[in-house]
Amino acid sequence: MKAQRVNPNNMNPMQMNSMSSMMGMMNTIQKIGKGKRKYVVKLDKNSKKFLSKFVDEVKKQFGANMNGQNQGLVEFFDYIKMVADDKNKMELRLSFEEMEFLKRMVSDSIKGMEAMQFKWYQIIRKTMIKLLVKQYRELLTRIN
């Protein structure tokens, strides 16, 4: 991806912060798959199922951008899916960049779900989102 020049005087601080965050995420994505996996995350049965579904959803979001440039990202998602689906493996090994990327993905999902506003008659959807946030928080504590 080619960097595009932007005039910082024409941006408000919110846009500048968002742009900086995006560039940090792109930098992390480029480093995925290159380091040694020396950090261990212990998983139980429920978190493995949830992680498997989470990876499926993330793959859908990255769907169109899964080309040769992001091959490390594709392999990383396949590795997580393989470990989450295997009944005998109870630990996930990650490099520092992979762990930071996974933390950021989960925490961004939590922030997005907490920012959702619902009408009074959408009580079922609201309770489902609260349950999902609780599961995401549990996964985030496992990763930390």
GROMACS .gro file of C-alpha atoms in nm:
model
  144
    1MET     CA    1   0.000   0.000   0.000
    2LYS     CA    2   0.145   0.333  -0.104
    3ALA     CA    3   0.146   0.610   0.156
    4GLN     CA    4  -0.058   0.913   0.064
    5ARG     CA    5   0.044   1.264   0.161
    6VAL     CA    6  -0.198   1.448   0.389
    7ASN     CA    7  -0.194   1.810   0.498
    8PRO     CA    8  -0.204   1.799   0.880
    9ASN     CA    9  -0.339   2.156   0.898
   10ASN     CA   10  -0.664   2.047   0.732
   11MET     CA   11  -0.729   1.763   0.979
   12ASN     CA   12  -0.893   1.781   1.316
   13PRO     CA   13  -0.730   1.600   1.612
   14MET     CA   14  -0.982   1.314   1.594
   15GLN     CA   15  -0.893   1.239   1.231
   16MET     CA   16  -0.521   1.268   1.313
   17ASN     CA   17  -0.557   1.019   1.598
   18SER     CA   18  -0.752   0.780   1.375
   19MET     CA   19  -0.491   0.805   1.100
   20SER     CA   20  -0.209   0.739   1.347
   21SER     CA   21  -0.391   0.436   1.484
   22MET     CA   22  -0.447   0.300   1.133
   23MET     CA   23  -0.080   0.339   1.045
   24GLY     CA   24   0.019   0.161   1.366
   25MET     CA   25  -0.215  -0.125   1.278
   26MET     CA   26  -0.070  -0.152   0.927
   27ASN     CA   27   0.281  -0.161   1.073
   28THR     CA   28   0.180  -0.443   1.307
   29ILE     CA   29   0.014  -0.637   1.022
   30GLN     CA   30   0.335  -0.626   0.821
   31LYS     CA   31   0.533  -0.777   1.111
   32ILE     CA   32   0.291  -1.066   1.172
   33GLY     CA   33   0.434  -1.409   1.098
   34LYS     CA   34   0.797  -1.303   1.108
   35GLY     CA   35   0.881  -1.340   1.477
   36LYS     CA   36   0.927  -1.643   1.698
   37ARG     CA   37   0.620  -1.759   1.885
   38LYS     CA   38   0.746  -1.758   2.241
   39TYR     CA   39   0.444  -1.620   2.429
   40VAL     CA   40   0.194  -1.881   2.547
   41VAL     CA   41  -0.179  -1.817   2.594
   42LYS     CA   42  -0.367  -2.084   2.789
   43LEU     CA   43  -0.712  -2.154   2.648
   44ASP     CA   44  -1.007  -2.348   2.783
   45LYS     CA   45  -1.286  -2.513   2.585
   46ASN     CA   46  -1.520  -2.212   2.576
   47SER     CA   47  -1.253  -1.958   2.482
   48LYS     CA   48  -1.129  -2.188   2.203
   49LYS     CA   49  -1.478  -2.205   2.051
   50PHE     CA   50  -1.523  -1.830   2.081
   51LEU     CA   51  -1.176  -1.762   1.936
   52SER     CA   52  -1.255  -1.987   1.639
   53LYS     CA   53  -1.574  -1.793   1.564
   54PHE     CA   54  -1.393  -1.462   1.617
   55VAL     CA   55  -1.124  -1.559   1.364
   56ASP     CA   56  -1.393  -1.655   1.111
   57GLU     CA   57  -1.551  -1.311   1.147
   58VAL     CA   58  -1.216  -1.132   1.120
   59LYS     CA   59  -1.135  -1.331   0.805
   60LYS     CA   60  -1.465  -1.210   0.656
   61GLN     CA   61  -1.374  -0.850   0.737
   62PHE     CA   62  -1.030  -0.883   0.579
   63GLY     CA   63  -1.178  -1.090   0.293
   64ALA     CA   64  -1.104  -0.870  -0.007
   65ASN     CA   65  -0.759  -0.768   0.119
   66MET     CA   66  -0.627  -1.123   0.165
   67ASN     CA   67  -0.376  -1.114  -0.119
   68GLY     CA   68  -0.008  -1.201  -0.145
   69GLN     CA   69   0.091  -0.889   0.044
   70ASN     CA   70  -0.082  -1.008   0.361
   71GLN     CA   71   0.028  -1.371   0.341
   72GLY     CA   72   0.161  -1.362   0.699
   73LEU     CA   73  -0.180  -1.250   0.820
   74VAL     CA   74  -0.355  -1.534   0.635
   75GLU     CA   75  -0.114  -1.789   0.783
   76PHE     CA   76  -0.164  -1.639   1.130
   77PHE     CA   77  -0.542  -1.669   1.107
   78ASP     CA   78  -0.511  -2.026   0.978
   79TYR     CA   79  -0.279  -2.111   1.270
   80ILE     CA   80  -0.524  -1.970   1.526
   81LYS     CA   81  -0.814  -2.156   1.362
   82MET     CA   82  -0.616  -2.483   1.363
   83VAL     CA   83  -0.524  -2.451   1.733
   84ALA     CA   84  -0.878  -2.347   1.830
   85ASP     CA   85  -1.033  -2.644   1.645
   86ASP     CA   86  -0.787  -2.904   1.780
   87LYS     CA   87  -0.924  -3.066   2.097
   88ASN     CA   88  -0.582  -3.177   2.225
   89LYS     CA   89  -0.407  -2.838   2.212
   90MET     CA   90  -0.488  -2.613   2.506
   91GLU     CA   91  -0.231  -2.341   2.447
   92LEU     CA   92  -0.178  -2.088   2.173
   93ARG     CA   93   0.177  -1.973   2.097
   94LEU     CA   94   0.216  -1.616   1.969
   95SER     CA   95   0.492  -1.373   1.884
   96PHE     CA   96   0.484  -1.027   2.040
   97GLU     CA   97   0.342  -0.862   1.726
   98GLU     CA   98   0.075  -1.130   1.687
   99MET     CA   99  -0.027  -1.093   2.050
  100GLU     CA  100  -0.048  -0.713   2.020
  101PHE     CA  101  -0.252  -0.745   1.699
  102LEU     CA  102  -0.494  -0.990   1.863
  103LYS     CA  103  -0.527  -0.768   2.170
  104ARG     CA  104  -0.600  -0.467   1.952
  105MET     CA  105  -0.858  -0.655   1.744
  106VAL     CA  106  -1.044  -0.779   2.054
  107SER     CA  107  -1.030  -0.443   2.234
  108ASP     CA  108  -1.151  -0.258   1.922
  109SER     CA  109  -1.442  -0.502   1.898
  110ILE     CA  110  -1.528  -0.435   2.263
  111LYS     CA  111  -1.516  -0.059   2.212
  112GLY     CA  112  -1.737  -0.085   1.904
  113MET     CA  113  -1.999  -0.296   2.079
  114GLU     CA  114  -2.002  -0.075   2.389
  115ALA     CA  115  -2.059   0.234   2.173
  116MET     CA  116  -2.376   0.086   2.019
  117GLN     CA  117  -2.701   0.260   2.110
  118PHE     CA  118  -3.029   0.071   2.116
  119LYS     CA  119  -3.393   0.171   2.139
  120TRP     CA  120  -3.601   0.052   2.433
  121TYR     CA  121  -3.772  -0.219   2.225
  122GLN     CA  122  -3.440  -0.375   2.120
  123ILE     CA  123  -3.386  -0.533   2.461
  124ILE     CA  124  -3.302  -0.878   2.320
  125ARG     CA  125  -3.031  -0.737   2.094
  126LYS     CA  126  -2.897  -0.530   2.382
  127THR     CA  127  -2.868  -0.835   2.610
  128MET     CA  128  -2.697  -1.033   2.332
  129ILE     CA  129  -2.441  -0.755   2.285
  130LYS     CA  130  -2.378  -0.743   2.661
  131LEU     CA  131  -2.317  -1.118   2.660
  132LEU     CA  132  -2.077  -1.085   2.365
  133VAL     CA  133  -1.888  -0.804   2.541
  134LYS     CA  134  -1.851  -1.028   2.844
  135GLN     CA  135  -1.709  -1.309   2.627
  136TYR     CA  136  -1.472  -1.070   2.451
  137ARG     CA  137  -1.350  -0.938   2.788
  138GLU     CA  138  -1.284  -1.292   2.907
  139LEU     CA  139  -1.086  -1.364   2.588
  140LEU     CA  140  -0.890  -1.041   2.635
  141THR     CA  141  -0.796  -1.137   2.991
  142ARG     CA  142  -0.677  -1.477   2.862
  143ILE     CA  143  -0.459  -1.305   2.602
  144ASN     CA  144  -0.314  -1.060   2.856
   0.00000   0.00000   0.00000
